[in-house]
Tab-separated table of N, CA, C and O and ligand atoms in Angstrom:
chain	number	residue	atom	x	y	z
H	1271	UNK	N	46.895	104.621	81.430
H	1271	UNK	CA	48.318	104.404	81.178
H	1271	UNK	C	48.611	102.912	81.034
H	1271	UNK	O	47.988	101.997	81.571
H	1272	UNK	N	49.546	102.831	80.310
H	1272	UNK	CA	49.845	101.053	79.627
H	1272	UNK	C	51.505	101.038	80.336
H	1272	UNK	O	52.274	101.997	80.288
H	1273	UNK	N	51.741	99.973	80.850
H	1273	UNK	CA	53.170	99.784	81.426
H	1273	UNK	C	53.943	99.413	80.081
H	1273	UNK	O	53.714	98.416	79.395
H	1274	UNK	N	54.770	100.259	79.861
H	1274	UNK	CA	55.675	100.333	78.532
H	1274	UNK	C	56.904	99.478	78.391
H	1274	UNK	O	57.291	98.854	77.403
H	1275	UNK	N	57.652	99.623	80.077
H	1275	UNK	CA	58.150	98.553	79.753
H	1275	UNK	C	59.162	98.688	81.267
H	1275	UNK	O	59.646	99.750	81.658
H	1276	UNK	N	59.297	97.546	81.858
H	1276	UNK	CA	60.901	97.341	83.560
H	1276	UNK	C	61.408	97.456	83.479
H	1276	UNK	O	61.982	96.628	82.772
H	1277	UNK	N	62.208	98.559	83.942
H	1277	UNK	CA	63.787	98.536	83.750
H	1277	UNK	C	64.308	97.948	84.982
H	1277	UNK	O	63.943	98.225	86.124
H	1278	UNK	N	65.146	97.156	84.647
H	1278	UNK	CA	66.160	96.263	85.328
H	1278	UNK	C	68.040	96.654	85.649
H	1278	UNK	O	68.930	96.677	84.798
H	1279	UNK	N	68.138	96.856	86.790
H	1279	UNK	CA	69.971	97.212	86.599
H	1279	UNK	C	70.048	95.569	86.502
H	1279	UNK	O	69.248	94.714	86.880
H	1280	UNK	N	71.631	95.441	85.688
H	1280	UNK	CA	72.281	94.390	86.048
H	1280	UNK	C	73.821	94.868	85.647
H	1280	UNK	O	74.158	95.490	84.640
H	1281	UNK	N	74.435	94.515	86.451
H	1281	UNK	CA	75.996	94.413	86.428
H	1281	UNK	C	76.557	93.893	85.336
H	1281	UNK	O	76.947	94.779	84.576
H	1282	UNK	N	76.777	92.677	84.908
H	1282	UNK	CA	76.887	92.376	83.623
H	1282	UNK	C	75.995	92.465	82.530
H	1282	UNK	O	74.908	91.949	82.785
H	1283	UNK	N	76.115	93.060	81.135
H	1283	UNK	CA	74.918	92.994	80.734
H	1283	UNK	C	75.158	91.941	79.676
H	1283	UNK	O	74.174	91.335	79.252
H	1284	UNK	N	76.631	91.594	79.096
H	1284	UNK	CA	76.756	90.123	78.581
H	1284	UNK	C	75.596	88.840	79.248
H	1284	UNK	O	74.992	88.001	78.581
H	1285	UNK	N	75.551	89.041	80.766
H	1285	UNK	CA	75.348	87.770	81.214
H	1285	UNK	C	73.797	87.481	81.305
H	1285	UNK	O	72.975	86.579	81.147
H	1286	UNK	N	73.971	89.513	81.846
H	1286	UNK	CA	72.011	89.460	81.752
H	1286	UNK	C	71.296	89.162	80.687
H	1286	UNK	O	70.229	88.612	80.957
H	1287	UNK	N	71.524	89.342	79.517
H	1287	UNK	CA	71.304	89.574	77.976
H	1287	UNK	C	71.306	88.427	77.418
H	1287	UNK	O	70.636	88.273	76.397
H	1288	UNK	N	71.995	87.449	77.915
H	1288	UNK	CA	71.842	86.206	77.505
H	1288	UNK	C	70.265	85.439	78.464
H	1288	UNK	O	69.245	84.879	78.063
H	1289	UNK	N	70.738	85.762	79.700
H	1289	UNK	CA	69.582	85.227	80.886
H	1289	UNK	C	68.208	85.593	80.198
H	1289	UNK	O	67.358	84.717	80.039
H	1290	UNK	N	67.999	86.895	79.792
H	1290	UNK	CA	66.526	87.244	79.322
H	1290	UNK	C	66.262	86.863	77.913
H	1290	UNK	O	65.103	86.717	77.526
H	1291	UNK	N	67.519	86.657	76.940
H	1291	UNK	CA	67.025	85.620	75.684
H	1291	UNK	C	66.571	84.680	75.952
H	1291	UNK	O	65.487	84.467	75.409
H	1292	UNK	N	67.045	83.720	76.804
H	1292	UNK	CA	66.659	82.819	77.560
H	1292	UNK	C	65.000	82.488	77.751
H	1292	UNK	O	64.147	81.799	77.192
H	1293	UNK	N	65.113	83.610	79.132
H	1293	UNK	CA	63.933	83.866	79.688
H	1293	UNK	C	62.577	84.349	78.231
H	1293	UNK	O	61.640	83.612	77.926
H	1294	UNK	N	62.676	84.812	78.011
H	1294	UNK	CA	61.505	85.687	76.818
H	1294	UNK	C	61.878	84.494	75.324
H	1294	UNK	O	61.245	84.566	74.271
H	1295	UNK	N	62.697	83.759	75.505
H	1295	UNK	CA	62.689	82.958	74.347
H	1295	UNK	C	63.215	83.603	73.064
H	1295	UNK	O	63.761	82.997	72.142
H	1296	UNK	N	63.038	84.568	73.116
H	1296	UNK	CA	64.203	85.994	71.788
H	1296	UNK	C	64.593	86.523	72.541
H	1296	UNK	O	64.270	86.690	73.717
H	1297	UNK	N	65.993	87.142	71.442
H	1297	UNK	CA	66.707	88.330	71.436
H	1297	UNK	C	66.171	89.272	71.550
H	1297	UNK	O	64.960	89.468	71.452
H	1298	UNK	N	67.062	90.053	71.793
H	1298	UNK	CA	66.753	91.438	72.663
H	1298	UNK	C	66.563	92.463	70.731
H	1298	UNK	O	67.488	92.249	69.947
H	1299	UNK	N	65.794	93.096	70.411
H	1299	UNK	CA	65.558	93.849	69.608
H	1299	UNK	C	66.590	95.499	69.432
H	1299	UNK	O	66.565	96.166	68.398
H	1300	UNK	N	67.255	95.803	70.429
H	1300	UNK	CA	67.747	97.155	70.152
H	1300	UNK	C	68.919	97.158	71.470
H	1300	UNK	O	68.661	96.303	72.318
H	1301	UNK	N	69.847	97.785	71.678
H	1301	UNK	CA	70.711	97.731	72.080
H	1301	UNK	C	71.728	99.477	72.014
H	1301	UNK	O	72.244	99.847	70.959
H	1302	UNK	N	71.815	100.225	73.191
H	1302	UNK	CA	71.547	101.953	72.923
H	1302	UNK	C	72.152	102.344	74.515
H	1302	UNK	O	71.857	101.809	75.583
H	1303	UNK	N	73.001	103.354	74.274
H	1303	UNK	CA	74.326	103.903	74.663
H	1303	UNK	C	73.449	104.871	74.934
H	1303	UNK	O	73.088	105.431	73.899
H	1304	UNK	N	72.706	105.519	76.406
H	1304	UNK	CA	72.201	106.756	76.681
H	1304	UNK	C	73.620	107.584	77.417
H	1304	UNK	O	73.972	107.101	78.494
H	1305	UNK	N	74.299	108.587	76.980
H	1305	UNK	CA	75.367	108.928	77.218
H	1305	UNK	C	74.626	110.221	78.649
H	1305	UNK	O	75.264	110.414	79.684
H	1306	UNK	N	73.438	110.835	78.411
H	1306	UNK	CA	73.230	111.541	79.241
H	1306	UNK	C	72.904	110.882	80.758
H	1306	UNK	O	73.095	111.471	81.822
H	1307	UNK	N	72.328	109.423	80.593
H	1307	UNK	CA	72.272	108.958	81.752
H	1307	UNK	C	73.203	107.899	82.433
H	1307	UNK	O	72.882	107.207	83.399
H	1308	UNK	N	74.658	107.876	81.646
H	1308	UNK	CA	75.668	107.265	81.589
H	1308	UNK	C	75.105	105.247	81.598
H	1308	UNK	O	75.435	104.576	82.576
H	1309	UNK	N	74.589	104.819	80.852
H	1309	UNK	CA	73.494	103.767	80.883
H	1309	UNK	C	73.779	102.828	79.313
H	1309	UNK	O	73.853	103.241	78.155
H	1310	UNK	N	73.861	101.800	79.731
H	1310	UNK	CA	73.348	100.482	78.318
H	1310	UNK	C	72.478	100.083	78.538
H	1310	UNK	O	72.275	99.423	79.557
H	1311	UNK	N	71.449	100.386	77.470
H	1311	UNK	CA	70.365	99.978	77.697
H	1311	UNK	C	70.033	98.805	76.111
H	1311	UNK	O	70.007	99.014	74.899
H	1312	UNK	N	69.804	97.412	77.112
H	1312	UNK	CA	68.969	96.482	76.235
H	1312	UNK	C	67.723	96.155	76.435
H	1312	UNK	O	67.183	95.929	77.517
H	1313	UNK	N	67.112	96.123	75.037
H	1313	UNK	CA	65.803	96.184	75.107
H	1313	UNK	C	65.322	94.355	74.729
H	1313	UNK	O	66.169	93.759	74.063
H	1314	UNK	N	64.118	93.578	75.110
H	1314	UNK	CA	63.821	92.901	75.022
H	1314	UNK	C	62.032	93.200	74.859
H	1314	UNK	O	61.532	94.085	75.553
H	1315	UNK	N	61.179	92.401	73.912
H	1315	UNK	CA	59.894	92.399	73.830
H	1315	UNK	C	59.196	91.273	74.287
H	1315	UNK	O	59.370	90.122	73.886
H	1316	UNK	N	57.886	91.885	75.692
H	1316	UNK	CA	57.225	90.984	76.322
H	1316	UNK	C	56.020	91.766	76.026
H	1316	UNK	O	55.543	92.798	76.498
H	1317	UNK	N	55.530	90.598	74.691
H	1317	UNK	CA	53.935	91.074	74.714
H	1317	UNK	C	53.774	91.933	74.465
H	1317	UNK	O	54.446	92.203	73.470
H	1318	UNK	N	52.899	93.121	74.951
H	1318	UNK	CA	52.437	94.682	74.361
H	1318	UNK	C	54.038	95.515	75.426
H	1318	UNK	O	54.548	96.511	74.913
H	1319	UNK	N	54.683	94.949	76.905
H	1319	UNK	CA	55.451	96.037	77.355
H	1319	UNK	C	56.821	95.284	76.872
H	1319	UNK	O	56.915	94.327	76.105
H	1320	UNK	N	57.907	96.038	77.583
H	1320	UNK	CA	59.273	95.773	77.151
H	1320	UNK	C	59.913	95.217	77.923
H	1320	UNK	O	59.139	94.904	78.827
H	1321	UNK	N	61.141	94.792	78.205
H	1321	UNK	CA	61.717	94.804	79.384
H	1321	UNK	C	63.124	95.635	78.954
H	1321	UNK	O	63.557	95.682	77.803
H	1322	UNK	N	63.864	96.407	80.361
H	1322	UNK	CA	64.966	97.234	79.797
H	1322	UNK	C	65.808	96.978	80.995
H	1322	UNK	O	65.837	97.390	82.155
H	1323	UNK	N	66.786	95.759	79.939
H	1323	UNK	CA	68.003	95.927	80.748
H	1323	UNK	C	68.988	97.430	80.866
H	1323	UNK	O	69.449	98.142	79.975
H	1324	UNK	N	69.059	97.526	82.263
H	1324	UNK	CA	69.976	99.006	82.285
H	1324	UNK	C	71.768	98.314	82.831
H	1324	UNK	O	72.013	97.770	83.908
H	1325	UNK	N	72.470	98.502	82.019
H	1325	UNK	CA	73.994	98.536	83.040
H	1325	UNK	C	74.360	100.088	83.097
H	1325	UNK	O	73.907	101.090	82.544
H	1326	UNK	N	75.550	99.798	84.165
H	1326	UNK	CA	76.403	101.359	83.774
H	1326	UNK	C	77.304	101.597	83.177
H	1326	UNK	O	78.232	100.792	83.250
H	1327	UNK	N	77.417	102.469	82.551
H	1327	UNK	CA	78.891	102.582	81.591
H	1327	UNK	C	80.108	103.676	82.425
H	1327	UNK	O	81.198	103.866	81.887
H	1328	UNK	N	79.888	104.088	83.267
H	1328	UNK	CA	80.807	105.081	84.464
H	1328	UNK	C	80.131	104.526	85.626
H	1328	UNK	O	78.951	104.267	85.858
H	1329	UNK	N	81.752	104.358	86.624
H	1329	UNK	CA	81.579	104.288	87.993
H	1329	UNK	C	80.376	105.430	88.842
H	1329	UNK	O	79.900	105.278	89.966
H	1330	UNK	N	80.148	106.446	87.963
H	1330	UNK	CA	79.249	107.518	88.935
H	1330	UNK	C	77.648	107.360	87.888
H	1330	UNK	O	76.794	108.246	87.844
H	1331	UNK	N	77.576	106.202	87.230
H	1331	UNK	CA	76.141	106.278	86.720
H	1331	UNK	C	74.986	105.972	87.732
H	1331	UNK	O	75.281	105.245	88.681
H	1332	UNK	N	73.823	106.400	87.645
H	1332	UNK	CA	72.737	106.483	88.864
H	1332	UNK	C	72.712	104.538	88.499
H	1332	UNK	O	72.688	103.877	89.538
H	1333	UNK	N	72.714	104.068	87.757
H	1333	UNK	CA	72.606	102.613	87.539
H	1333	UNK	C	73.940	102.127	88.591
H	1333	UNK	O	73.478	101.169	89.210
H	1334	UNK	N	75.137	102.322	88.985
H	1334	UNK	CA	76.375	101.935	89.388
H	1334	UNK	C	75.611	101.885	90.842
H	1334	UNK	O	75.205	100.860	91.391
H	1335	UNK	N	75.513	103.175	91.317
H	1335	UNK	CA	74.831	103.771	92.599
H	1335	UNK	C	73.828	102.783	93.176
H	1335	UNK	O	73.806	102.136	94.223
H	1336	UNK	N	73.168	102.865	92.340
H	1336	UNK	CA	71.594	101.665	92.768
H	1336	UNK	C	72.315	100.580	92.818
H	1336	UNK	O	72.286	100.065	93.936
H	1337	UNK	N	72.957	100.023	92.042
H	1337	UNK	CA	73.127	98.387	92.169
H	1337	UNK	C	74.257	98.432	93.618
H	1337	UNK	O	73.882	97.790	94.599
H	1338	UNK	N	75.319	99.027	93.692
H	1338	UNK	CA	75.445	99.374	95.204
H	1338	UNK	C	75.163	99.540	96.105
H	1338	UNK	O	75.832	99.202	97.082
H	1339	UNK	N	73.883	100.220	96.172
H	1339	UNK	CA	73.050	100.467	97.464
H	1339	UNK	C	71.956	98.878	97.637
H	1339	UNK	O	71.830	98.279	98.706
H	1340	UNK	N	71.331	98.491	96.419
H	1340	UNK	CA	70.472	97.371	96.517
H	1340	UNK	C	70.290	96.219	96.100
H	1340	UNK	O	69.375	95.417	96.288
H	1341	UNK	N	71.972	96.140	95.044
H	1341	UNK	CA	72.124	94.999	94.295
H	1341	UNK	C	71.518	95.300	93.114
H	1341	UNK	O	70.999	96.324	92.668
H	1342	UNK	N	71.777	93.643	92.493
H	1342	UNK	CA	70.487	93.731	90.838
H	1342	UNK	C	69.070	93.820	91.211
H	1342	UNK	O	68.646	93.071	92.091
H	1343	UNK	N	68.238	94.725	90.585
H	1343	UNK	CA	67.140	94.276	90.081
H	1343	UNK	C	66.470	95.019	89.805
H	1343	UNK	O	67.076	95.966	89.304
H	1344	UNK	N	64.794	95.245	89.870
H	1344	UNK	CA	63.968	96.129	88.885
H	1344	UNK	C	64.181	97.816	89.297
H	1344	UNK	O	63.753	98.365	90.312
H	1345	UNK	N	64.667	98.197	88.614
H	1345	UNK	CA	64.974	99.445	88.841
H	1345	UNK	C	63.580	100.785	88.517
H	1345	UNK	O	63.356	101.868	89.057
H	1346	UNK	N	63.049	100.205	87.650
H	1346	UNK	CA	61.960	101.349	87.310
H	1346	UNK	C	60.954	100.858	86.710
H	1346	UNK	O	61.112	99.988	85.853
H	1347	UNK	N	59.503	101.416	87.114
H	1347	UNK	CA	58.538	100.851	86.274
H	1347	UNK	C	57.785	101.868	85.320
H	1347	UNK	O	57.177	102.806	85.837
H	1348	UNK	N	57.802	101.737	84.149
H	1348	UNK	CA	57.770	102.985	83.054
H	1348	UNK	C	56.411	102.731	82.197
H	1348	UNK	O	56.174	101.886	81.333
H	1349	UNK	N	55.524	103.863	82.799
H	1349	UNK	CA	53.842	104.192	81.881
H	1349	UNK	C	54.151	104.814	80.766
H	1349	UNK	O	55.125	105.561	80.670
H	1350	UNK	N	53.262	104.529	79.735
H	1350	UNK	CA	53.950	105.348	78.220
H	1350	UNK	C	52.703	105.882	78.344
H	1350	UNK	O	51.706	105.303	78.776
H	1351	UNK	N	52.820	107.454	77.795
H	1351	UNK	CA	51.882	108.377	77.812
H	1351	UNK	C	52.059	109.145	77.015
H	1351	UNK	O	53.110	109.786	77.008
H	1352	UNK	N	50.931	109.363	75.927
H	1352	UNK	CA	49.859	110.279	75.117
H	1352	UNK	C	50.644	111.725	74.972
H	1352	UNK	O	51.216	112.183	73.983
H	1353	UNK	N	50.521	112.145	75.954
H	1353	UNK	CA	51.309	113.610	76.467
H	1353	UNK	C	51.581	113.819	77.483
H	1353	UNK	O	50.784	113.808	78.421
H	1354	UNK	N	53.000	114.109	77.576
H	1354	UNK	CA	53.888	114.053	78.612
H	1354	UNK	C	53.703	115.208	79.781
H	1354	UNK	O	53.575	115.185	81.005
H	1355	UNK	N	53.766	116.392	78.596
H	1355	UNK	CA	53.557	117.546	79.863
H	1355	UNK	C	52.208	117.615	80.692
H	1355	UNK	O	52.076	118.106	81.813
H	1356	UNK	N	51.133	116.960	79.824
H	1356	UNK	CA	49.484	117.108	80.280
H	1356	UNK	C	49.385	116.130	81.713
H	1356	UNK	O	48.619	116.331	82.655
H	1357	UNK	N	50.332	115.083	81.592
H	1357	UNK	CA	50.605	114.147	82.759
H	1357	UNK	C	50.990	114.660	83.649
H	1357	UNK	O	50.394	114.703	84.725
H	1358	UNK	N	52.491	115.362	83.320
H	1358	UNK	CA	53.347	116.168	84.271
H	1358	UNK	C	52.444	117.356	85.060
H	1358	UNK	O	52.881	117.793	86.124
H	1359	UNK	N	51.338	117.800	84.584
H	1359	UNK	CA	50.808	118.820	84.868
H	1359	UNK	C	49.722	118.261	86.070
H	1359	UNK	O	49.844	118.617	87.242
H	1360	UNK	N	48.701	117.381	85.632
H	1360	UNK	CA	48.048	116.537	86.374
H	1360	UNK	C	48.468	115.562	87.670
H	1360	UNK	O	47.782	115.335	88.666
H	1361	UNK	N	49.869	115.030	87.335
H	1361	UNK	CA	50.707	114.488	88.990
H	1361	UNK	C	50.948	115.238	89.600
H	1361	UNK	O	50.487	115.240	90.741
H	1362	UNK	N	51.886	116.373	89.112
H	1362	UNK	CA	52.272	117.198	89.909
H	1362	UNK	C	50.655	118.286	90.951
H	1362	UNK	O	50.602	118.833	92.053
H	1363	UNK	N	49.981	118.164	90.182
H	1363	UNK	CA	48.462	118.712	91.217
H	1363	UNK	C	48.395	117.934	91.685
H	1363	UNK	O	48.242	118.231	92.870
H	1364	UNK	N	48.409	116.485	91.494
H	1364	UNK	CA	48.037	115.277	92.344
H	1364	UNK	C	48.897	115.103	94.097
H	1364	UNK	O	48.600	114.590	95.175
H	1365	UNK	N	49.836	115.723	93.635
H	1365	UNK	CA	51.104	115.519	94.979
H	1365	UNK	C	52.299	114.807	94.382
H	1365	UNK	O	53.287	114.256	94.868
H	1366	UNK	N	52.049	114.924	93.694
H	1366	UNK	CA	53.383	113.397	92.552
H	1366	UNK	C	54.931	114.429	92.932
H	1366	UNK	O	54.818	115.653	93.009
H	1367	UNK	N	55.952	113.913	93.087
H	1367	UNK	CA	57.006	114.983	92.838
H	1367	UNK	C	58.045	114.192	91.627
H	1367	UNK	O	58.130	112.995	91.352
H	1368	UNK	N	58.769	115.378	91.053
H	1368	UNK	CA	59.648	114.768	89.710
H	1368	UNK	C	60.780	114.530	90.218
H	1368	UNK	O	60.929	115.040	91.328
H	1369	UNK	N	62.099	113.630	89.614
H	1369	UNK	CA	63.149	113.717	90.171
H	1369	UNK	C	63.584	115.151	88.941
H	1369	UNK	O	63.656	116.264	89.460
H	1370	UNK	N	63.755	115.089	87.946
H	1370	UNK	CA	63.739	116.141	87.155
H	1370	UNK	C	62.534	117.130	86.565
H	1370	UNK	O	61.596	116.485	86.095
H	1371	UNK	N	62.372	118.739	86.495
H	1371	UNK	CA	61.577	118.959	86.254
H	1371	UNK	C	61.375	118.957	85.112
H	1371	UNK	O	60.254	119.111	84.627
H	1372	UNK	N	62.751	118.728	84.257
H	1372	UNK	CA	62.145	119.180	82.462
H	1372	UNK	C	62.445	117.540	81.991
H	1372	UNK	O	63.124	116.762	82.661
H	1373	UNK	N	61.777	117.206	80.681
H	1373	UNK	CA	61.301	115.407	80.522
H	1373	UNK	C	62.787	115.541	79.738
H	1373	UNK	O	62.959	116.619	79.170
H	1374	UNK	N	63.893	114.542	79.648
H	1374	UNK	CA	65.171	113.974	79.356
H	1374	UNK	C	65.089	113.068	77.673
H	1374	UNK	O	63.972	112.575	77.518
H	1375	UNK	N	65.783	112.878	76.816
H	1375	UNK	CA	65.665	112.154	75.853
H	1375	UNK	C	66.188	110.827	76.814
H	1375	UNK	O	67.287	110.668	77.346
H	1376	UNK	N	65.187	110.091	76.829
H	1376	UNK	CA	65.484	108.592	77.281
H	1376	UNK	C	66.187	107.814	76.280
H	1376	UNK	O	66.961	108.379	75.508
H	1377	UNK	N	65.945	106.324	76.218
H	1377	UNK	CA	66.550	105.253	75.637
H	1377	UNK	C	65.284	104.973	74.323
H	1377	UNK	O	64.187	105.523	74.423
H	1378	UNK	N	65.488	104.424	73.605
H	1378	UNK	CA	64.376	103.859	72.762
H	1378	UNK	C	63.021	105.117	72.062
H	1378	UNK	O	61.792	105.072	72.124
H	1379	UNK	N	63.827	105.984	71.529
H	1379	UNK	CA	63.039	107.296	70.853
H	1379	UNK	C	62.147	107.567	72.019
H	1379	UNK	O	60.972	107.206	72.079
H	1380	UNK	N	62.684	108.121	72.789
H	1380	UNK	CA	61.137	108.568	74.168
H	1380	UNK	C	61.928	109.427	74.938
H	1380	UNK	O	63.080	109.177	75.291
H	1381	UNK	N	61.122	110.719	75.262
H	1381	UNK	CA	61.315	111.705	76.241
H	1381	UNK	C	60.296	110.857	77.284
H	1381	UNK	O	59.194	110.314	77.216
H	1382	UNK	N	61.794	111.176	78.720
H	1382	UNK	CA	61.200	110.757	79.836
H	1382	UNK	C	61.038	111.750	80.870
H	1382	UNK	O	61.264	112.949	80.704
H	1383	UNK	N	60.648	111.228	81.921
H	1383	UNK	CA	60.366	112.068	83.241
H	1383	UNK	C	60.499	110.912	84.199
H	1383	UNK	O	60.523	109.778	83.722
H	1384	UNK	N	60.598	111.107	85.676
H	1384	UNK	CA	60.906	110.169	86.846
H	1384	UNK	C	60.209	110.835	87.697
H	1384	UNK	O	60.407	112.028	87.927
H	1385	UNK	N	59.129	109.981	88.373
H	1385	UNK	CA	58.806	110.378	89.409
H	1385	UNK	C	59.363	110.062	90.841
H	1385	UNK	O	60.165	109.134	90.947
H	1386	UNK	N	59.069	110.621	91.708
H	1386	UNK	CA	60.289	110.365	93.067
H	1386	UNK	C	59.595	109.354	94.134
H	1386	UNK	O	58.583	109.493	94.821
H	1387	UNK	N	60.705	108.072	93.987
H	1387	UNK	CA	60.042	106.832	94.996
H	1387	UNK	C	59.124	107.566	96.133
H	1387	UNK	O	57.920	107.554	96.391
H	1388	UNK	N	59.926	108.016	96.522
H	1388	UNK	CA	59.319	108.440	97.723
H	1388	UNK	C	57.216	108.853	98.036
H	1388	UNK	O	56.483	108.829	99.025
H	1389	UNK	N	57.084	109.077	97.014
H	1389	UNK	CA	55.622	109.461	96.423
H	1389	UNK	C	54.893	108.354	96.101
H	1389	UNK	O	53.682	108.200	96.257
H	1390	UNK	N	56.103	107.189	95.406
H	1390	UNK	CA	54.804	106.088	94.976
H	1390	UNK	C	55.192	104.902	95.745
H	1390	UNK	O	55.473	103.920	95.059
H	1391	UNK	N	55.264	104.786	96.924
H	1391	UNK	CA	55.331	103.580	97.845
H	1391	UNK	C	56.794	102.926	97.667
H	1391	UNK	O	56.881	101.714	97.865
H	1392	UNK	N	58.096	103.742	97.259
H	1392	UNK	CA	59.225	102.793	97.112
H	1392	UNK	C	59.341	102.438	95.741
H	1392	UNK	O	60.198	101.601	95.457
H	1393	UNK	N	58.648	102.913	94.852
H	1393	UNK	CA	58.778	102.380	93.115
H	1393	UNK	C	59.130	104.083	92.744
H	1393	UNK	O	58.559	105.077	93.193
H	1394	UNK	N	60.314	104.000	91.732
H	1394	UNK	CA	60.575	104.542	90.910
H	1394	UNK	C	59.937	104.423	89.734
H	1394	UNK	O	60.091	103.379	89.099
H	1395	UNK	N	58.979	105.623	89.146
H	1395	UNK	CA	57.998	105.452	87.906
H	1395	UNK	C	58.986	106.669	87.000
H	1395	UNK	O	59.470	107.770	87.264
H	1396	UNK	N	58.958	105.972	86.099
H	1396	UNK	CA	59.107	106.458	84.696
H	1396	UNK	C	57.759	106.999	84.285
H	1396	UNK	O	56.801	106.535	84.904
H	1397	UNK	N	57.498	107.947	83.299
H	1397	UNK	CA	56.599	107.881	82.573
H	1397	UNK	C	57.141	108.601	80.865
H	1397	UNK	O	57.072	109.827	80.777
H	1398	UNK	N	57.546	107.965	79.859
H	1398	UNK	CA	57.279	108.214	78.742
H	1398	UNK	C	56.665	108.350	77.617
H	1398	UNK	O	55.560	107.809	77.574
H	1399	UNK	N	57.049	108.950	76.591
H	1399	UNK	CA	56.196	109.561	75.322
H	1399	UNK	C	57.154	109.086	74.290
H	1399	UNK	O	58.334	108.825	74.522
H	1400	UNK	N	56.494	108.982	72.990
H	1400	UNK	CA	57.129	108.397	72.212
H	1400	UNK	C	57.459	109.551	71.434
H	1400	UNK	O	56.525	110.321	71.210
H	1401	UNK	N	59.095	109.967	70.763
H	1401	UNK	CA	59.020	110.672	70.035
H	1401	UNK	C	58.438	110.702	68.711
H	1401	UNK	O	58.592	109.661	68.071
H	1402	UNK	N	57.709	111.784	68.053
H	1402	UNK	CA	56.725	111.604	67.311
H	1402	UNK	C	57.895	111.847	65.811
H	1402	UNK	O	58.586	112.862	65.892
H	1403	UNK	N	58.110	110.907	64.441
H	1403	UNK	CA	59.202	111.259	63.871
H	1403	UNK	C	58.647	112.618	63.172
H	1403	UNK	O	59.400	113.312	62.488
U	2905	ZN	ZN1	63.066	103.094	81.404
């Protein structure tokens, strides 16, 4: 598995969005309204992974929640994978648990899945697939 790319909460994403042009030296490449996970998601390119600014767009988005409970910062670390269910099939024998059992249309053409902190030492893992066009 290849780390695809961090997702990051930040509260402002004007302010963050400027901070990581900054930081990475370019603009952010894509910029995407996930309405199912109430989420803005900006994308920035580091090298082969990504980085993904997340804000919230509703007071009850799981992004609002987190930055409440822990402030800004890396919210998820996301493996891009080959095949999704063959993974899902293999963690879950492993002991892995999902936060959802069926994989979600994520941000950036990719069905996702979440695995549950609790399983991987306090990290929230993503693992996505790229939709195939
Ligand atoms: Zn992500």
């Amino acid at each position: 598995m290849q780390i695809d790319h961090i997702g990051i909460a930040v509260k402002n994403m004007e302010e963050a969005s400027a901070t990581y042009e900054k930081l990475l030296g370019k603009p952010s490449y894509k910029t995407e309204v996930v309405d199912g996970q109430k989420v803005e998601a900006v994308f920035f390119e580091a090298g082969e992974s990504k980085v993904e600014l997340l804000a919230a767009t509703t007071s009850d988005s799981v992004i609002a929640s987190f930055i409440k409970k822990q402030g800004e910062g890396i919210h998820h670390l996301a493996f891009r994978v080959e095949n999704l269910e063959k993974e899902i099939e293999r963690l879950k024998k492993e002991g892995f648990e999902l936060v959802h059992n069926i994989p979600r249309k994520g941000a950036d053409n990719k069905r996702i899945v979440f695995l549950h902190p609790k399983k991987n030492h306090g990290v929230l893992v993503e693992l996505c697939e790229s939709i195939k066009p």
